[in-house]
Amino acid sequence: MLESVAITDIGKKRSLNQDYVYATREKIGHLPNVFIVADGMGGHNGGELASQWTVQTMLDEIVDSDEKNPRKVFEQAMQAANNVIRRKAYENPVLYGMGTTIVAATLDGHHLQIANVGDSRLYIIEPEKKSIRQVTKDHSLVEEMVRLGGMAKEAAQHHPNKHIITRAIGAKEKLQIDFFSEKIHAGELVMLCSDGLSNMLSDSEIGEILAREKDIEQLANELINAANDNGGKDNITVILIKV
């Protein structure tokens, strides 16, 4: 039995929601289910369009794909989306520079397959142990400095250049994608989110909220509310999945 909830919120500071979220527990193409969070960037509605077009292109590709390997399915879908965003930006100068992050996952039984580009994240949470683990690695200037030892993790949380990402759908002709495979155990939660959540709440704050004994829709709303209470500086998107 699989439970899931997906919520996106404009936050307190933005006039437009450039995040786009998609979640289905139903089979799509050869994948048993699909969960996607995209966080768009670019002026003149470019970010909003980039995230929407990316997810729609990915879903079309997933439906039409003959591949059964989730990694190959996601790889083809994301590269196709990258091509679409680059073409649309080339055709319309107003949209030049638009792009989007993406984190996507599919759960087959207890086996989770993940793909990501940018700094939208996927976490695995064990509520009983109050433990939270970030699976994806941010493709951002600050996180790369952390990985190279040039900055402490604590300093990175509020660094002024935290928003500068090094990979995105639409940024370059050849797309670099990270893939991860995880085994999920009963009672664990999987969370996909945009940086509008992870920049407003620390991992420990997220873990504390998700340890509460409530249904996942209540938990997702509490995460959104907490991010807004802490400033709500960006759009906030959350997907929670429970086995």
PDB file of C-alpha atoms in Angstrom:
ATOM      1  CA  MET A   1       0.000   0.000   0.000  1.00  0.00           C
ATOM      2  CA  LEU A   2       1.400   3.353  -1.060  1.00  0.00           C
ATOM      3  CA  GLU A   3       0.266   6.722   0.251  1.00  0.00           C
ATOM      4  CA  SER A   4       1.318  10.043  -1.230  1.00  0.00           C
ATOM      5  CA  VAL A   5       0.514  13.744  -1.136  1.00  0.00           C
ATOM      6  CA  ALA A   6       1.790  16.618  -3.281  1.00  0.00           C
ATOM      7  CA  ILE A   7       1.471  20.307  -2.382  1.00  0.00           C
ATOM      8  CA  THR A   8       2.874  23.494  -3.905  1.00  0.00           C
ATOM      9  CA  ASP A   9       2.606  26.969  -2.380  1.00  0.00           C
ATOM     10  CA  ILE A  10       3.581  30.376  -3.737  1.00  0.00           C
ATOM     11  CA  GLY A  11       5.269  31.391  -0.464  1.00  0.00           C
ATOM     12  CA  LYS A  12       5.218  34.897   1.014  1.00  0.00           C
ATOM     13  CA  LYS A  13       7.586  36.869  -1.222  1.00  0.00           C
ATOM     14  CA  ARG A  14       6.973  35.787  -4.818  1.00  0.00           C
ATOM     15  CA  SER A  15       4.218  37.005  -7.128  1.00  0.00           C
ATOM     16  CA  LEU A  16       4.375  33.862  -9.287  1.00  0.00           C
ATOM     17  CA  ASN A  17       4.734  30.161  -8.526  1.00  0.00           C
ATOM     18  CA  GLN A  18       7.508  28.813 -10.754  1.00  0.00           C
ATOM     19  CA  ASP A  19       7.442  25.374  -9.111  1.00  0.00           C
ATOM     20  CA  TYR A  20       5.588  22.516 -10.799  1.00  0.00           C
ATOM     21  CA  VAL A  21       4.663  19.259  -9.113  1.00  0.00           C
ATOM     22  CA  TYR A  22       3.365  15.953 -10.440  1.00  0.00           C
ATOM     23  CA  ALA A  23       2.507  12.803  -8.516  1.00  0.00           C
ATOM     24  CA  THR A  24       0.667   9.643  -9.473  1.00  0.00           C
ATOM     25  CA  ARG A  25       0.488   6.289  -7.710  1.00  0.00           C
ATOM     26  CA  GLU A  26      -0.829   4.756 -10.939  1.00  0.00           C
ATOM     27  CA  LYS A  27       1.282   3.062 -13.587  1.00  0.00           C
ATOM     28  CA  ILE A  28       2.552   5.364 -16.330  1.00  0.00           C
ATOM     29  CA  GLY A  29       4.324   3.768 -19.271  1.00  0.00           C
ATOM     30  CA  HIS A  30       6.508   1.020 -17.833  1.00  0.00           C
ATOM     31  CA  LEU A  31       6.932   2.812 -14.501  1.00  0.00           C
ATOM     32  CA  PRO A  32       4.703   1.747 -11.574  1.00  0.00           C
ATOM     33  CA  ASN A  33       4.294   5.366 -10.371  1.00  0.00           C
ATOM     34  CA  VAL A  34       5.950   8.750 -10.901  1.00  0.00           C
ATOM     35  CA  PHE A  35       6.763  11.656  -8.587  1.00  0.00           C
ATOM     36  CA  ILE A  36       8.349  14.879  -9.896  1.00  0.00           C
ATOM     37  CA  VAL A  37       9.267  18.293  -8.466  1.00  0.00           C
ATOM     38  CA  ALA A  38      10.515  21.027 -10.806  1.00  0.00           C
ATOM     39  CA  ASP A  39      11.669  24.500  -9.754  1.00  0.00           C
ATOM     40  CA  GLY A  40      11.790  26.897 -12.686  1.00  0.00           C
ATOM     41  CA  MET A  41      14.010  29.926 -13.249  1.00  0.00           C
ATOM     42  CA  GLY A  42      13.934  32.803 -15.710  1.00  0.00           C
ATOM     43  CA  GLY A  43      12.161  36.127 -16.043  1.00  0.00           C
ATOM     44  CA  HIS A  44       9.047  37.011 -18.080  1.00  0.00           C
ATOM     45  CA  ASN A  45       7.268  33.825 -16.918  1.00  0.00           C
ATOM     46  CA  GLY A  46      10.188  31.759 -18.233  1.00  0.00           C
ATOM     47  CA  GLY A  47      10.620  29.807 -15.017  1.00  0.00           C
ATOM     48  CA  GLU A  48       6.942  28.962 -14.756  1.00  0.00           C
ATOM     49  CA  LEU A  49       6.871  27.770 -18.360  1.00  0.00           C
ATOM     50  CA  ALA A  50      10.164  25.866 -18.114  1.00  0.00           C
ATOM     51  CA  SER A  51       9.047  23.784 -15.128  1.00  0.00           C
ATOM     52  CA  GLN A  52       5.637  23.075 -16.676  1.00  0.00           C
ATOM     53  CA  TRP A  53       6.977  22.198 -20.140  1.00  0.00           C
ATOM     54  CA  THR A  54       9.698  20.024 -18.616  1.00  0.00           C
ATOM     55  CA  VAL A  55       7.285  17.902 -16.592  1.00  0.00           C
ATOM     56  CA  GLN A  56       4.799  17.610 -19.454  1.00  0.00           C
ATOM     57  CA  THR A  57       7.535  16.563 -21.879  1.00  0.00           C
ATOM     58  CA  MET A  58       8.861  14.020 -19.406  1.00  0.00           C
ATOM     59  CA  LEU A  59       5.416  12.476 -18.927  1.00  0.00           C
ATOM     60  CA  ASP A  60       4.891  12.214 -22.691  1.00  0.00           C
ATOM     61  CA  GLU A  61       8.279  10.521 -23.060  1.00  0.00           C
ATOM     62  CA  ILE A  62       7.616   8.124 -20.160  1.00  0.00           C
ATOM     63  CA  VAL A  63       4.295   7.061 -21.694  1.00  0.00           C
ATOM     64  CA  ASP A  64       5.880   6.448 -25.112  1.00  0.00           C
ATOM     65  CA  SER A  65       9.126   4.833 -23.924  1.00  0.00           C
ATOM     66  CA  ASP A  66       9.863   1.192 -24.752  1.00  0.00           C
ATOM     67  CA  GLU A  67      12.496   1.110 -22.016  1.00  0.00           C
ATOM     68  CA  LYS A  68      11.731  -0.786 -18.810  1.00  0.00           C
ATOM     69  CA  ASN A  69      14.792   0.295 -16.839  1.00  0.00           C
ATOM     70  CA  PRO A  70      13.680   3.329 -14.749  1.00  0.00           C
ATOM     71  CA  ARG A  71      17.080   4.966 -15.046  1.00  0.00           C
ATOM     72  CA  LYS A  72      16.980   4.826 -18.847  1.00  0.00           C
ATOM     73  CA  VAL A  73      13.364   5.986 -18.877  1.00  0.00           C
ATOM     74  CA  PHE A  74      14.204   9.044 -16.758  1.00  0.00           C
ATOM     75  CA  GLU A  75      17.373   9.722 -18.723  1.00  0.00           C
ATOM     76  CA  GLN A  76      15.538   9.772 -22.062  1.00  0.00           C
ATOM     77  CA  ALA A  77      12.671  11.849 -20.629  1.00  0.00           C
ATOM     78  CA  MET A  78      14.946  14.459 -19.075  1.00  0.00           C
ATOM     79  CA  GLN A  79      17.133  14.790 -22.168  1.00  0.00           C
ATOM     80  CA  ALA A  80      14.001  15.239 -24.290  1.00  0.00           C
ATOM     81  CA  ALA A  81      12.781  17.934 -21.888  1.00  0.00           C
ATOM     82  CA  ASN A  82      16.181  19.622 -22.050  1.00  0.00           C
ATOM     83  CA  ASN A  83      15.930  19.733 -25.841  1.00  0.00           C
ATOM     84  CA  VAL A  84      12.421  21.218 -25.692  1.00  0.00           C
ATOM     85  CA  ILE A  85      13.388  23.971 -23.227  1.00  0.00           C
ATOM     86  CA  ARG A  86      16.471  24.928 -25.223  1.00  0.00           C
ATOM     87  CA  ARG A  87      14.475  25.023 -28.474  1.00  0.00           C
ATOM     88  CA  LYS A  88      11.682  27.146 -27.008  1.00  0.00           C
ATOM     89  CA  ALA A  89      14.208  29.561 -25.505  1.00  0.00           C
ATOM     90  CA  TYR A  90      15.943  29.845 -28.882  1.00  0.00           C
ATOM     91  CA  GLU A  91      12.643  30.475 -30.683  1.00  0.00           C
ATOM     92  CA  ASN A  92      11.540  33.197 -28.248  1.00  0.00           C
ATOM     93  CA  PRO A  93      14.231  35.673 -27.102  1.00  0.00           C
ATOM     94  CA  VAL A  94      12.012  36.755 -24.191  1.00  0.00           C
ATOM     95  CA  LEU A  95      12.484  33.258 -22.721  1.00  0.00           C
ATOM     96  CA  TYR A  96      16.266  33.179 -23.206  1.00  0.00           C
ATOM     97  CA  GLY A  97      17.996  31.728 -20.149  1.00  0.00           C
ATOM     98  CA  MET A  98      14.968  29.912 -18.763  1.00  0.00           C
ATOM     99  CA  GLY A  99      15.502  26.544 -17.119  1.00  0.00           C
ATOM    100  CA  THR A 100      14.425  24.347 -14.261  1.00  0.00           C
ATOM    101  CA  THR A 101      15.707  21.967 -11.648  1.00  0.00           C
ATOM    102  CA  ILE A 102      14.186  18.505 -11.545  1.00  0.00           C
ATOM    103  CA  VAL A 103      13.996  15.649  -9.076  1.00  0.00           C
ATOM    104  CA  ALA A 104      12.046  12.552 -10.106  1.00  0.00           C
ATOM    105  CA  ALA A 105      11.417   9.202  -8.470  1.00  0.00           C
ATOM    106  CA  THR A 106       9.567   5.937  -8.962  1.00  0.00           C
ATOM    107  CA  LEU A 107       8.969   3.271  -6.326  1.00  0.00           C
ATOM    108  CA  ASP A 108       8.698  -0.375  -7.383  1.00  0.00           C
ATOM    109  CA  GLY A 109       7.799  -2.331  -4.272  1.00  0.00           C
ATOM    110  CA  HIS A 110      10.515  -1.249  -1.854  1.00  0.00           C
ATOM    111  CA  HIS A 111      13.022  -0.173  -4.508  1.00  0.00           C
ATOM    112  CA  LEU A 112      13.235   3.575  -5.137  1.00  0.00           C
ATOM    113  CA  GLN A 113      14.850   4.907  -8.311  1.00  0.00           C
ATOM    114  CA  ILE A 114      15.764   8.602  -8.347  1.00  0.00           C
ATOM    115  CA  ALA A 115      17.065  11.101 -10.915  1.00  0.00           C
ATOM    116  CA  ASN A 116      17.954  14.728 -10.301  1.00  0.00           C
ATOM    117  CA  VAL A 117      19.385  17.849 -11.899  1.00  0.00           C
ATOM    118  CA  GLY A 118      19.834  21.019  -9.828  1.00  0.00           C
ATOM    119  CA  ASP A 119      19.080  21.618  -6.165  1.00  0.00           C
ATOM    120  CA  SER A 120      15.592  20.211  -5.670  1.00  0.00           C
ATOM    121  CA  ARG A 121      16.012  17.354  -3.228  1.00  0.00           C
ATOM    122  CA  LEU A 122      14.910  13.876  -2.184  1.00  0.00           C
ATOM    123  CA  TYR A 123      15.131  12.757   1.439  1.00  0.00           C
ATOM    124  CA  ILE A 124      14.458   9.497   3.254  1.00  0.00           C
ATOM    125  CA  ILE A 125      13.065   9.873   6.770  1.00  0.00           C
ATOM    126  CA  GLU A 126      12.692   7.307   9.554  1.00  0.00           C
ATOM    127  CA  PRO A 127      10.058   8.951  11.797  1.00  0.00           C
ATOM    128  CA  GLU A 128      10.493   6.546  14.730  1.00  0.00           C
ATOM    129  CA  LYS A 129      14.216   7.266  14.924  1.00  0.00           C
ATOM    130  CA  LYS A 130      13.736  10.954  14.045  1.00  0.00           C
ATOM    131  CA  SER A 131      16.405  10.490  11.394  1.00  0.00           C
ATOM    132  CA  ILE A 132      16.529  12.270   8.048  1.00  0.00           C
ATOM    133  CA  ARG A 133      18.941  11.648   5.180  1.00  0.00           C
ATOM    134  CA  GLN A 134      19.371  13.664   2.003  1.00  0.00           C
ATOM    135  CA  VAL A 135      19.867  11.236  -0.895  1.00  0.00           C
ATOM    136  CA  THR A 136      20.352  13.666  -3.778  1.00  0.00           C
ATOM    137  CA  LYS A 137      23.316  16.012  -4.061  1.00  0.00           C
ATOM    138  CA  ASP A 138      22.673  19.657  -4.845  1.00  0.00           C
ATOM    139  CA  HIS A 139      24.162  20.900  -8.095  1.00  0.00           C
ATOM    140  CA  SER A 140      24.907  24.347  -6.734  1.00  0.00           C
ATOM    141  CA  LEU A 141      27.982  26.525  -6.377  1.00  0.00           C
ATOM    142  CA  VAL A 142      27.806  26.503  -2.588  1.00  0.00           C
ATOM    143  CA  GLU A 143      27.267  22.739  -2.250  1.00  0.00           C
ATOM    144  CA  GLU A 144      30.193  22.050  -4.562  1.00  0.00           C
ATOM    145  CA  MET A 145      32.337  24.215  -2.287  1.00  0.00           C
ATOM    146  CA  VAL A 146      31.126  22.153   0.687  1.00  0.00           C
ATOM    147  CA  ARG A 147      31.984  18.886  -1.074  1.00  0.00           C
ATOM    148  CA  LEU A 148      35.463  20.204  -1.924  1.00  0.00           C
ATOM    149  CA  GLY A 149      36.032  21.209   1.697  1.00  0.00           C
ATOM    150  CA  GLY A 150      36.017  24.941   1.025  1.00  0.00           C
ATOM    151  CA  MET A 151      32.956  25.671   3.172  1.00  0.00           C
ATOM    152  CA  ALA A 152      31.328  24.216   6.262  1.00  0.00           C
ATOM    153  CA  LYS A 153      27.854  22.681   5.840  1.00  0.00           C
ATOM    154  CA  GLU A 154      26.457  25.053   8.476  1.00  0.00           C
ATOM    155  CA  ALA A 155      27.776  28.120   6.628  1.00  0.00           C
ATOM    156  CA  ALA A 156      26.245  26.904   3.370  1.00  0.00           C
ATOM    157  CA  GLN A 157      22.699  26.971   4.753  1.00  0.00           C
ATOM    158  CA  HIS A 158      22.475  30.791   4.624  1.00  0.00           C
ATOM    159  CA  HIS A 159      25.179  31.669   2.096  1.00  0.00           C
ATOM    160  CA  PRO A 160      24.178  34.578  -0.208  1.00  0.00           C
ATOM    161  CA  ASN A 161      25.178  32.584  -3.311  1.00  0.00           C
ATOM    162  CA  LYS A 162      23.173  29.526  -2.316  1.00  0.00           C
ATOM    163  CA  HIS A 163      20.733  30.124  -5.180  1.00  0.00           C
ATOM    164  CA  ILE A 164      23.408  29.766  -7.911  1.00  0.00           C
ATOM    165  CA  ILE A 165      22.981  26.321  -9.454  1.00  0.00           C
ATOM    166  CA  THR A 166      25.502  24.576 -11.684  1.00  0.00           C
ATOM    167  CA  ARG A 167      23.147  22.231 -13.551  1.00  0.00           C
ATOM    168  CA  ALA A 168      19.626  22.736 -14.872  1.00  0.00           C
ATOM    169  CA  ILE A 169      17.265  21.518 -17.554  1.00  0.00           C
ATOM    170  CA  GLY A 170      17.810  23.906 -20.466  1.00  0.00           C
ATOM    171  CA  ALA A 171      21.234  25.170 -19.416  1.00  0.00           C
ATOM    172  CA  LYS A 172      23.459  23.106 -21.730  1.00  0.00           C
ATOM    173  CA  GLU A 173      22.990  20.913 -24.794  1.00  0.00           C
ATOM    174  CA  LYS A 174      24.330  17.807 -23.027  1.00  0.00           C
ATOM    175  CA  LEU A 175      22.500  17.167 -19.782  1.00  0.00           C
ATOM    176  CA  GLN A 176      24.282  15.707 -16.753  1.00  0.00           C
ATOM    177  CA  ILE A 177      21.940  13.700 -14.518  1.00  0.00           C
ATOM    178  CA  ASP A 178      22.599  12.070 -11.147  1.00  0.00           C
ATOM    179  CA  PHE A 179      20.933   8.714 -10.471  1.00  0.00           C
ATOM    180  CA  PHE A 180      20.373   6.982  -7.141  1.00  0.00           C
ATOM    181  CA  SER A 181      18.862   3.683  -6.038  1.00  0.00           C
ATOM    182  CA  GLU A 182      17.552   3.147  -2.504  1.00  0.00           C
ATOM    183  CA  LYS A 183      15.691   0.425  -0.627  1.00  0.00           C
ATOM    184  CA  ILE A 184      12.710   1.744   1.309  1.00  0.00           C
ATOM    185  CA  HIS A 185      11.469   0.001   4.452  1.00  0.00           C
ATOM    186  CA  ALA A 186       7.949  -0.044   5.857  1.00  0.00           C
ATOM    187  CA  GLY A 187       7.199   3.057   7.912  1.00  0.00           C
ATOM    188  CA  GLU A 188       9.789   5.230   6.199  1.00  0.00           C
ATOM    189  CA  LEU A 189       8.856   8.439   4.414  1.00  0.00           C
ATOM    190  CA  VAL A 190      10.232   9.698   1.126  1.00  0.00           C
ATOM    191  CA  MET A 191      10.165  13.454   0.578  1.00  0.00           C
ATOM    192  CA  LEU A 192      10.809  15.359  -2.647  1.00  0.00           C
ATOM    193  CA  CYS A 193      10.993  19.141  -2.303  1.00  0.00           C
ATOM    194  CA  SER A 194      12.064  22.378  -3.946  1.00  0.00           C
ATOM    195  CA  ASP A 195      14.636  24.626  -2.296  1.00  0.00           C
ATOM    196  CA  GLY A 196      11.818  26.848  -1.085  1.00  0.00           C
ATOM    197  CA  LEU A 197      11.413  24.279   1.667  1.00  0.00           C
ATOM    198  CA  SER A 198      15.033  23.240   2.270  1.00  0.00           C
ATOM    199  CA  ASN A 199      16.270  26.853   2.390  1.00  0.00           C
ATOM    200  CA  MET A 200      13.675  27.833   4.983  1.00  0.00           C
ATOM    201  CA  LEU A 201      13.963  24.754   7.224  1.00  0.00           C
ATOM    202  CA  SER A 202      17.017  22.844   8.395  1.00  0.00           C
ATOM    203  CA  ASP A 203      17.129  19.073   8.002  1.00  0.00           C
ATOM    204  CA  SER A 204      16.606  18.673  11.743  1.00  0.00           C
ATOM    205  CA  GLU A 205      13.518  20.926  11.643  1.00  0.00           C
ATOM    206  CA  ILE A 206      12.105  18.897   8.743  1.00  0.00           C
ATOM    207  CA  GLY A 207      12.843  15.643  10.578  1.00  0.00           C
ATOM    208  CA  GLU A 208      11.172  16.908  13.741  1.00  0.00           C
ATOM    209  CA  ILE A 209       7.966  17.783  11.876  1.00  0.00           C
ATOM    210  CA  LEU A 210       7.885  14.465  10.031  1.00  0.00           C
ATOM    211  CA  ALA A 211       8.318  12.529  13.293  1.00  0.00           C
ATOM    212  CA  ARG A 212       4.900  13.714  14.463  1.00  0.00           C
ATOM    213  CA  GLU A 213       2.166  11.075  14.532  1.00  0.00           C
ATOM    214  CA  LYS A 214      -0.113  12.553  11.890  1.00  0.00           C
ATOM    215  CA  ASP A 215      -1.261  11.566   8.412  1.00  0.00           C
ATOM    216  CA  ILE A 216       1.019  12.599   5.564  1.00  0.00           C
ATOM    217  CA  GLU A 217      -1.301  15.312   4.256  1.00  0.00           C
ATOM    218  CA  GLN A 218      -1.218  17.034   7.641  1.00  0.00           C
ATOM    219  CA  LEU A 219       2.567  16.647   7.755  1.00  0.00           C
ATOM    220  CA  ALA A 220       2.985  18.150   4.282  1.00  0.00           C
ATOM    221  CA  ASN A 221       0.851  21.142   5.242  1.00  0.00           C
ATOM    222  CA  GLU A 222       2.840  21.619   8.444  1.00  0.00           C
ATOM    223  CA  LEU A 223       6.071  21.699   6.417  1.00  0.00           C
ATOM    224  CA  ILE A 224       4.610  24.363   4.106  1.00  0.00           C
ATOM    225  CA  ASN A 225       3.358  26.412   7.062  1.00  0.00           C
ATOM    226  CA  ALA A 226       6.711  26.172   8.853  1.00  0.00           C
ATOM    227  CA  ALA A 227       8.608  27.302   5.738  1.00  0.00           C
ATOM    228  CA  ASN A 228       6.267  30.282   5.409  1.00  0.00           C
ATOM    229  CA  ASP A 229       6.604  31.076   9.110  1.00  0.00           C
ATOM    230  CA  ASN A 230      10.383  31.176   8.623  1.00  0.00           C
ATOM    231  CA  GLY A 231      10.076  33.732   5.840  1.00  0.00           C
ATOM    232  CA  GLY A 232       8.559  31.960   2.838  1.00  0.00           C
ATOM    233  CA  LYS A 233      11.130  33.609   0.578  1.00  0.00           C
ATOM    234  CA  ASP A 234      10.512  31.269  -2.360  1.00  0.00           C
ATOM    235  CA  ASN A 235       7.868  28.975  -3.786  1.00  0.00           C
ATOM    236  CA  ILE A 236       7.513  25.838  -1.668  1.00  0.00           C
ATOM    237  CA  THR A 237       6.768  22.365  -3.038  1.00  0.00           C
ATOM    238  CA  VAL A 238       6.593  19.066  -1.158  1.00  0.00           C
ATOM    239  CA  ILE A 239       5.795  15.476  -2.122  1.00  0.00           C
ATOM    240  CA  LEU A 240       5.524  12.941   0.707  1.00  0.00           C
ATOM    241  CA  ILE A 241       5.405   9.197   0.000  1.00  0.00           C
ATOM    242  CA  LYS A 242       4.782   6.502   2.597  1.00  0.00           C
ATOM    243  CA  VAL A 243       5.002   2.753   2.125  1.00  0.00           C
TER     244      VAL A 243
END
